[in-house]
Each structure stands twice: as C-alpha cells, then as structure tokens.
Short mmCIF file of C-alpha atoms in Angstrom, two decimals:
data_model
loop_
_atom_site.label_atom_id
_atom_site.label_comp_id
_atom_site.label_asym_id
_atom_site.label_seq_id
_atom_site.Cartn_x
_atom_site.Cartn_y
_atom_site.Cartn_z
CA MET A 30 79.71 9.57 -11.01
CA ARG A 31 77.65 7.74 -8.41
CA ALA A 32 77.35 4.85 -10.76
CA VAL A 33 81.00 4.53 -10.91
CA ILE A 34 81.67 4.72 -7.20
CA LEU A 35 79.31 1.55 -7.12
CA LEU A 36 81.58 -0.42 -9.07
CA VAL A 37 84.30 0.03 -6.33
CA CYS A 38 82.35 -2.56 -4.52
CA LEU A 39 81.31 -5.03 -7.04
CA LEU A 40 84.80 -6.91 -7.72
CA LEU A 41 84.12 -8.19 -4.16
CA VAL A 42 81.05 -10.06 -5.04
CA THR A 43 83.01 -11.96 -7.36
CA ALA A 44 84.34 -14.35 -5.06
CA GLY A 45 82.92 -17.81 -3.73
CA SER A 46 79.10 -18.21 -3.26
CA THR A 47 78.34 -14.74 -3.58
CA TYR A 48 79.00 -14.89 -7.13
CA LEU A 49 75.73 -16.77 -8.33
CA TRP A 50 73.61 -14.61 -5.89
CA ALA A 51 74.89 -11.13 -7.34
CA ASP A 52 74.80 -12.36 -10.93
CA VAL A 53 71.01 -12.99 -10.17
CA GLU A 54 70.69 -9.74 -8.84
CA LEU A 55 71.79 -7.53 -11.44
CA ASN A 56 69.23 -5.67 -13.18
CA ARG A 57 70.10 -6.06 -16.96
CA ASP A 58 67.30 -3.65 -18.33
CA VAL A 59 69.36 -1.78 -21.21
CA ASP A 60 69.27 -3.64 -24.24
CA LEU A 61 72.20 -1.91 -26.48
CA GLY A 62 71.15 -4.38 -29.30
CA LYS A 63 68.12 -2.43 -29.69
CA ILE A 64 69.54 0.90 -30.32
CA THR A 65 69.49 2.14 -34.01
CA ASP A 66 71.99 4.34 -36.06
CA ARG A 67 74.98 3.34 -33.95
CA VAL A 68 78.50 4.50 -34.89
CA PRO A 69 81.01 1.88 -35.87
CA HIS A 70 83.12 0.01 -33.30
CA GLY A 71 86.42 1.56 -32.40
CA LYS A 72 89.56 0.17 -30.62
CA GLY A 73 89.45 -0.75 -27.02
CA THR A 74 86.47 -0.67 -24.53
CA ASN A 75 84.08 2.24 -23.94
CA TYR A 76 81.80 2.21 -20.59
CA LEU A 77 79.10 4.68 -20.05
CA ILE A 78 78.64 5.36 -16.31
CA VAL A 79 75.75 7.35 -15.16
CA GLY A 80 74.57 8.73 -12.04
CA SER A 81 70.89 8.85 -11.94
CA ASP A 82 68.46 10.85 -9.43
CA SER A 83 66.25 7.89 -9.15
CA ARG A 84 64.83 8.04 -5.75
CA ALA A 85 63.88 4.38 -5.94
CA GLY A 86 64.38 2.75 -2.43
CA LEU A 87 64.12 5.92 -0.44
CA SER A 88 61.41 6.76 2.18
CA ALA A 89 59.89 10.16 2.13
CA GLU A 90 61.83 11.08 5.14
CA ALA A 91 65.11 10.14 3.56
CA ILE A 92 64.24 12.21 0.28
CA LYS A 93 63.80 15.21 2.55
CA ASP A 94 66.86 14.57 4.54
CA LEU A 95 69.02 14.12 1.42
CA HIS A 96 67.84 17.10 -0.17
CA THR A 97 67.01 15.45 -3.27
CA GLY A 98 63.45 16.77 -3.80
CA GLY A 99 60.80 14.93 -5.72
CA SER A 100 59.39 11.65 -4.62
CA ALA A 101 59.96 7.98 -4.98
CA ALA A 102 57.84 7.87 -7.76
CA ASP A 103 59.38 10.42 -9.86
CA GLY A 104 60.99 9.12 -13.05
CA ARG A 105 64.78 9.38 -13.23
CA ARG A 106 67.36 12.05 -14.68
CA THR A 107 70.94 12.25 -14.60
CA ASP A 108 73.46 14.91 -13.99
CA SER A 109 76.63 12.65 -13.78
CA MET A 110 77.92 11.01 -16.97
CA ILE A 111 81.43 9.38 -17.30
CA LEU A 112 82.90 7.81 -20.44
CA LEU A 113 85.22 5.30 -19.19
CA HIS A 114 87.79 4.19 -22.16
CA THR A 115 90.21 1.37 -21.40
CA GLY A 116 92.82 0.21 -23.80
CA ALA A 117 96.30 -0.47 -24.96
CA HIS A 118 97.60 2.90 -23.65
CA GLY A 119 95.91 2.83 -20.47
CA THR A 120 92.50 4.18 -18.93
CA THR A 121 90.84 7.45 -19.67
CA MET A 122 88.21 8.72 -17.50
CA MET A 123 86.14 11.72 -19.14
CA SER A 124 83.42 13.39 -17.49
CA LEU A 125 80.44 14.78 -19.73
CA PRO A 126 78.89 17.92 -18.23
CA ARG A 127 75.01 17.57 -18.11
CA ASP A 128 74.63 20.88 -19.67
CA SER A 129 76.61 20.04 -22.66
CA TRP A 130 75.10 21.68 -25.70
CA VAL A 131 74.76 18.73 -28.20
CA THR A 132 72.61 17.36 -30.90
CA ILE A 133 69.79 14.94 -29.83
CA PRO A 134 69.04 12.59 -32.63
CA ALA A 135 65.89 11.96 -34.01
CA HIS A 136 63.59 9.76 -31.66
CA ILE A 137 60.15 8.65 -30.31
CA ARG A 138 59.54 9.68 -26.77
CA PRO A 139 58.18 6.48 -24.90
CA GLN A 140 56.08 8.69 -22.69
CA THR A 141 54.07 10.13 -25.56
CA GLY A 142 54.91 8.22 -28.54
CA MET A 143 55.37 11.35 -30.49
CA HIS A 144 58.23 11.76 -33.37
CA TYR A 145 60.93 14.39 -32.81
CA ARG A 146 63.42 15.55 -35.47
CA PRO A 147 67.26 15.99 -34.62
CA ALA A 148 67.58 19.17 -32.40
CA LYS A 149 70.07 21.02 -30.29
CA ASN A 150 69.67 20.46 -26.49
CA LYS A 151 71.59 19.84 -23.26
CA LEU A 152 72.79 16.47 -23.10
CA ASN A 153 71.07 15.48 -19.98
CA ALA A 154 67.78 15.97 -21.78
CA ALA A 155 68.47 12.85 -23.79
CA PHE A 156 68.05 10.99 -20.82
CA SER A 157 64.83 12.62 -19.84
CA PHE A 158 63.39 12.17 -23.24
CA GLY A 159 64.36 8.56 -24.09
CA GLY A 160 66.37 6.94 -21.06
CA PRO A 161 69.73 5.27 -21.41
CA GLU A 162 69.03 4.20 -24.82
CA LEU A 163 68.69 7.91 -26.28
CA LEU A 164 71.48 9.02 -23.94
CA ILE A 165 73.74 6.52 -25.45
CA ARG A 166 72.88 7.56 -28.94
CA THR A 167 73.31 11.09 -28.44
CA ILE A 168 76.72 10.57 -26.98
CA GLU A 169 77.81 8.42 -29.66
CA HIS A 170 76.14 11.09 -32.47
CA ASN A 171 78.33 13.73 -30.77
CA THR A 172 81.44 11.96 -30.19
CA GLY A 173 81.87 9.06 -32.72
CA LEU A 174 82.84 6.74 -29.80
CA ARG A 175 80.76 3.51 -29.43
CA ILE A 176 79.26 2.75 -26.12
CA ASP A 177 80.11 -1.15 -25.26
CA HIS A 178 78.72 -1.07 -21.77
CA TYR A 179 76.35 0.74 -19.70
CA ALA A 180 75.94 1.15 -15.94
CA GLU A 181 73.72 3.49 -13.76
CA ILE A 182 73.08 3.74 -9.91
CA GLY A 183 70.62 6.00 -8.26
CA PHE A 184 70.70 8.10 -4.93
CA ALA A 185 69.83 5.32 -2.47
CA GLY A 186 72.58 2.99 -3.65
CA PHE A 187 75.24 5.51 -3.57
CA VAL A 188 74.28 6.41 0.09
CA ASN A 189 73.91 2.80 1.26
CA ILE A 190 77.49 2.07 -0.26
CA VAL A 191 79.13 5.01 1.43
CA ASN A 192 77.67 4.06 4.72
CA ALA A 193 78.48 0.36 4.36
CA VAL A 194 81.99 1.08 4.16
CA GLY A 195 81.92 3.32 7.26
CA GLY A 196 82.20 6.64 5.45
CA VAL A 197 84.93 8.02 3.44
CA ASP A 198 87.73 10.49 4.13
CA MET A 199 87.54 13.83 2.44
CA CYS A 200 89.55 17.11 2.69
CA VAL A 201 88.19 20.40 1.51
CA ASP A 202 90.49 23.70 1.25
CA ARG A 203 87.59 25.81 2.17
CA ASN A 204 84.01 26.16 4.20
CA ILE A 205 81.74 24.82 1.93
CA LYS A 206 77.70 25.54 2.43
CA ASP A 207 75.39 24.77 -0.07
CA GLU A 208 71.60 24.99 0.74
CA LYS A 209 70.45 22.89 -2.39
CA SER A 210 72.39 19.87 -1.81
CA GLY A 211 72.31 20.43 1.98
CA LEU A 212 76.26 20.40 2.25
CA ASN A 213 78.06 22.33 5.17
CA LEU A 214 81.63 21.47 5.49
CA THR A 215 84.13 23.38 7.35
CA LYS A 216 87.70 23.88 6.14
CA GLY A 217 89.65 20.84 6.68
CA CYS A 218 89.12 16.99 6.58
CA HIS A 219 85.97 14.99 7.44
CA ASN A 220 84.52 11.55 7.48
CA LEU A 221 81.56 11.85 5.14
CA ASP A 222 78.56 9.58 5.66
CA GLY A 223 76.37 8.65 2.93
CA ARG A 224 74.20 11.81 3.19
CA ASN A 225 77.18 14.39 3.24
CA ALA A 226 78.91 12.26 0.43
CA LEU A 227 75.72 12.54 -1.75
CA ALA A 228 75.79 16.37 -0.89
CA PHE A 229 79.36 16.69 -1.64
CA VAL A 230 79.25 15.09 -5.12
CA ARG A 231 76.12 17.02 -6.16
CA GLN A 232 76.90 20.47 -5.24
CA ARG A 233 78.15 22.70 -7.67
CA HIS A 234 76.70 26.21 -6.91
CA GLN A 235 79.65 26.77 -4.71
CA GLU A 236 82.28 25.93 -7.45
CA ALA A 237 83.71 28.64 -9.66
CA GLU A 238 83.35 26.31 -12.66
CA GLY A 239 80.00 24.95 -11.93
CA ASP A 240 79.57 21.54 -13.66
CA LEU A 241 83.25 21.11 -14.36
CA GLY A 242 84.01 21.86 -10.68
CA ARG A 243 81.59 19.54 -9.68
CA SER A 244 83.40 16.72 -12.03
CA ARG A 245 86.50 17.50 -10.16
CA ASN A 246 84.83 16.66 -6.88
CA GLN A 247 83.44 13.80 -7.95
CA GLN A 248 86.57 12.34 -9.34
CA LYS A 249 88.21 13.07 -6.22
CA PHE A 250 85.78 11.52 -4.20
CA LEU A 251 85.79 8.41 -6.44
CA ALA A 252 89.85 8.07 -5.46
CA ALA A 253 88.94 8.30 -1.87
CA LEU A 254 86.08 5.71 -1.93
CA ALA A 255 88.28 3.41 -4.18
CA ARG A 256 91.21 3.56 -1.40
CA LYS A 257 88.62 2.93 1.00
CA ALA A 258 86.83 0.04 -0.20
CA VAL A 259 90.02 -2.22 -0.91
CA THR A 260 91.19 -1.61 2.71
CA PRO A 261 91.87 -4.61 4.49
CA GLY A 262 89.01 -3.32 6.94
CA VAL A 263 86.39 -3.31 4.26
CA ALA A 264 87.39 -6.05 1.94
CA LEU A 265 88.05 -8.65 4.52
CA ASP A 266 85.20 -7.85 6.79
CA PRO A 267 81.98 -9.50 5.98
CA SER A 268 79.95 -7.11 8.09
CA LYS A 269 80.94 -4.42 5.68
CA LEU A 270 81.53 -6.36 2.24
CA TYR A 271 78.26 -7.75 1.87
CA PRO A 272 76.00 -4.83 2.74
CA ALA A 273 78.07 -2.52 0.43
CA ALA A 274 77.51 -5.27 -2.50
CA SER A 275 73.69 -5.45 -1.41
CA ALA A 276 73.32 -1.64 -1.32
CA GLY A 277 74.68 -1.23 -4.72
CA LEU A 278 73.19 -4.30 -6.85
CA ASP A 279 69.66 -2.85 -5.28
CA THR A 280 69.73 0.04 -7.71
CA LEU A 281 72.37 -1.04 -10.40
CA ILE A 282 71.05 -0.77 -13.88
CA VAL A 283 73.23 -2.48 -16.41
CA ASP A 284 73.13 -3.29 -20.07
CA LYS A 285 72.13 -6.82 -21.06
CA GLY A 286 75.72 -7.88 -21.91
CA MET A 287 77.17 -6.88 -18.51
CA SER A 288 78.63 -10.05 -16.87
CA LEU A 289 80.29 -9.80 -13.07
CA SER A 290 83.60 -10.49 -14.77
CA THR A 291 83.13 -7.34 -16.92
CA LEU A 292 82.21 -5.26 -13.87
CA ALA A 293 85.41 -6.76 -12.44
CA SER A 294 87.42 -5.42 -15.39
CA LEU A 295 85.64 -2.02 -15.08
CA PHE A 296 86.58 -2.03 -11.39
CA GLN A 297 90.18 -2.67 -11.98
CA ALA A 298 90.33 0.15 -14.64
CA MET A 299 88.84 2.40 -12.73
CA ARG A 300 91.04 1.73 -9.61
CA SER A 301 93.92 2.18 -12.13
CA VAL A 302 93.01 5.65 -13.32
CA THR A 303 92.05 6.65 -9.59
CA ALA A 304 95.50 5.67 -8.42
CA GLY A 305 97.16 7.96 -10.89
CA HIS A 306 97.76 5.15 -13.44
CA GLY A 307 95.49 7.17 -16.37
CA LYS A 308 93.77 10.15 -17.01
CA GLN A 309 90.96 11.96 -15.33
CA ILE A 310 89.71 14.75 -17.39
CA ASN A 311 86.43 16.63 -18.41
CA VAL A 312 85.57 16.91 -22.22
CA PRO A 313 87.26 20.17 -23.58
CA VAL A 314 85.15 23.11 -22.95
CA SER A 315 85.36 26.59 -24.73
CA SER A 316 82.53 28.13 -22.41
CA LEU A 317 80.69 27.36 -19.58
CA GLY A 318 77.51 29.55 -20.01
CA ILE A 319 76.56 30.21 -23.72
CA ARG A 320 72.95 31.23 -24.08
CA THR A 321 70.69 29.03 -25.72
CA SER A 322 66.82 28.37 -26.26
CA LYS A 323 67.04 25.98 -23.16
CA GLY A 324 68.83 28.31 -20.88
CA GLU A 325 72.57 28.62 -20.41
CA ALA A 326 74.83 25.64 -21.34
CA VAL A 327 78.07 24.42 -21.65
CA LYS A 328 79.84 24.57 -25.42
CA TRP A 329 82.71 22.01 -26.20
CA ASP A 330 85.87 23.00 -27.44
CA ASP A 331 85.32 21.68 -31.10
CA ALA A 332 88.67 21.29 -32.28
CA HIS A 333 90.19 20.00 -29.21
CA ALA A 334 87.28 17.44 -28.54
CA LYS A 335 87.13 16.00 -32.01
CA LYS A 336 91.06 15.37 -31.61
CA LEU A 337 90.53 13.76 -28.16
CA PHE A 338 87.52 11.58 -29.38
CA ALA A 339 89.49 10.56 -32.47
CA GLU A 340 92.30 9.50 -30.19
CA LEU A 341 90.14 7.50 -27.74
CA ARG A 342 88.37 5.86 -31.01
CA ASP A 343 91.61 4.61 -32.38
CA ASP A 344 92.92 3.98 -28.83
CA ARG A 345 96.03 6.15 -29.41
CA PRO A 346 97.52 7.94 -26.40
CA VAL A 347 95.47 10.65 -25.21
CA THR A 348 97.39 13.99 -25.62
CA PHE A 349 94.72 16.32 -24.09
CA ALA A 350 95.61 17.75 -20.96
CA GLU A 351 92.91 19.90 -19.01
CA LYS A 352 93.71 23.21 -17.44
CA LYS A 353 93.02 23.40 -14.08
#
C-alpha cells in the first residue's frame, strides 16, 4: 500500500522540465522479461504495487523513532501487496494479505544458489526468498493473472511523501494504541505526519480481523492522501510538490517497462477507485487463522477467489462484494 500511496504524487512530475529529471531518477530494477513460467496475457492491465520494509534512506535514529526494527543494511520484505486491475469495466483494487497460504513455485534462491521445489508457504515469504521476481511468479501461479507492471516503495519514501504534503487528515472511531507500530491515537480526527501515518497503515494487532482490517485502513488512508495530493495547496505549491516527488523517487523501484506516462495512468486509475468509481476489496478469504507448518495463515475462499480472478483475467464486471 505504501507503494500505491507514492503514486499519488508521481503524476505531478510529468509536467514541464521535471519530466526528464523524474524519468532519469526512476529505478527500473525489475526485469519482467526474465521471469519464467508466466501465465498468458489476459485483458486489461494489472499492476502489482508493493510496500516493502526497506529501511534504505533512514538513519539509525529514524529507524528507532519509526518503530521499524532492523537496520538500514537489512534486506527488504513486504507486508503490503495490492493488485490493481484497469480495463473496460473500471478499476479494481484487490489487497493480497501477506499471510495468504499459497504455493510458491520452484525457484533458486539468490542468497544461496540452492534449488527449491514448489511448496506451500505464506505469500510474503516469496518476496523474502526471491525478491519481486519470485513474488510476481507466485501471484501469477496462484491467481492466473499476468502482472504487467510493478512498483515498490520503502519506509523512507512513504514517510517523506506524507510530510512533504503537510500530513494527511484521518478520523478513527476509537482509541488506538499499538506498541509494535508506535501508533497512539485518540478517537476523533487527526492530521497524521509521516511517522504516525506509517504506524497507522502498519498496525494490525488492534484490528479484529488482523491483516484484513489493516488492508481496509490502508485503503482508507490512500483515499485521504489522494484527495490531499491533488488539492491546489499541494499540486500548485512548488515547496510541497517537488519535495514530495523527490521523496518518492528516492525509494521507488519499478519494472524496466515502466514509463512516467504509465505511472500517470496508474495514478488516474488509483484516483478513480479511491473516489468511489471502482472497487476496493480484499481477496476472498474463508479463514484468517488456519494452522500451518509456518504458523497461522490466511486461507483464500477458493470458489469465490477463482471466480473473481476469472472476471479480472477476462476483464468482465467484478461481481464479488466483500462483507465488512
């Protein structure tokens, strides 16, 4: 979700002399052309948007203040994954819980060079084992949906973007105090700076439905940030516009085929769905806490999930309505 939120600002850098600067700054590190065993192309366009816990760009003091754990030298993992589909019937934003119990395809781990057979595991393990490439293969293998573009952002980019736009207004219906994320909010409305915004989208232990509750909070925050980013006070104010764009580009990782115009299209689709002109859903789930060899995991509702994936693959109207 942190990756999605970054894209709110990227449309702004496509104007004037900033276009060439931004195009050069993009880190096109993911080569989709080298990924093997891919599923066929469907209709419409699918974006995989990932929020990683990379601490690149954060000082030791900032890491401690943000309750992120680890260090700037640690590798990156992910707990936020969204598949955004655009097509003839509008936009669907589908969150994929990090603990989803899926099959990870056969692969070679870059860290060790060892070969592994297909095996069941949690979805975010694919990212840890083989980075974006294995995560993409795993999602394609389990959904049948071909990923056309990839975007990822780390902690530092998220925090700096929120601060650059002057914070984001968010209302909560209860007191929330979570020691792990550092979030401490009273019931009511607040202007969240980057630190509190990161804590808000990360916390799940105070949510009755765990990861699903967190996904809804992330989508709620995304909508609020999207509205803030396009207000005249941000979009027409260079003192906020350029720091926001620079902050995002510093930690953004995209696929080699990603252009600024493609990012602009993604931004427009994201704005549309957060404004209510599309669907915001979690993948259909039948159980939140099944016991596995890797701990408790989230089990997809196979029947509803297969139907939803088929509708997205064929670019048909989405009929799934999540119960909240």
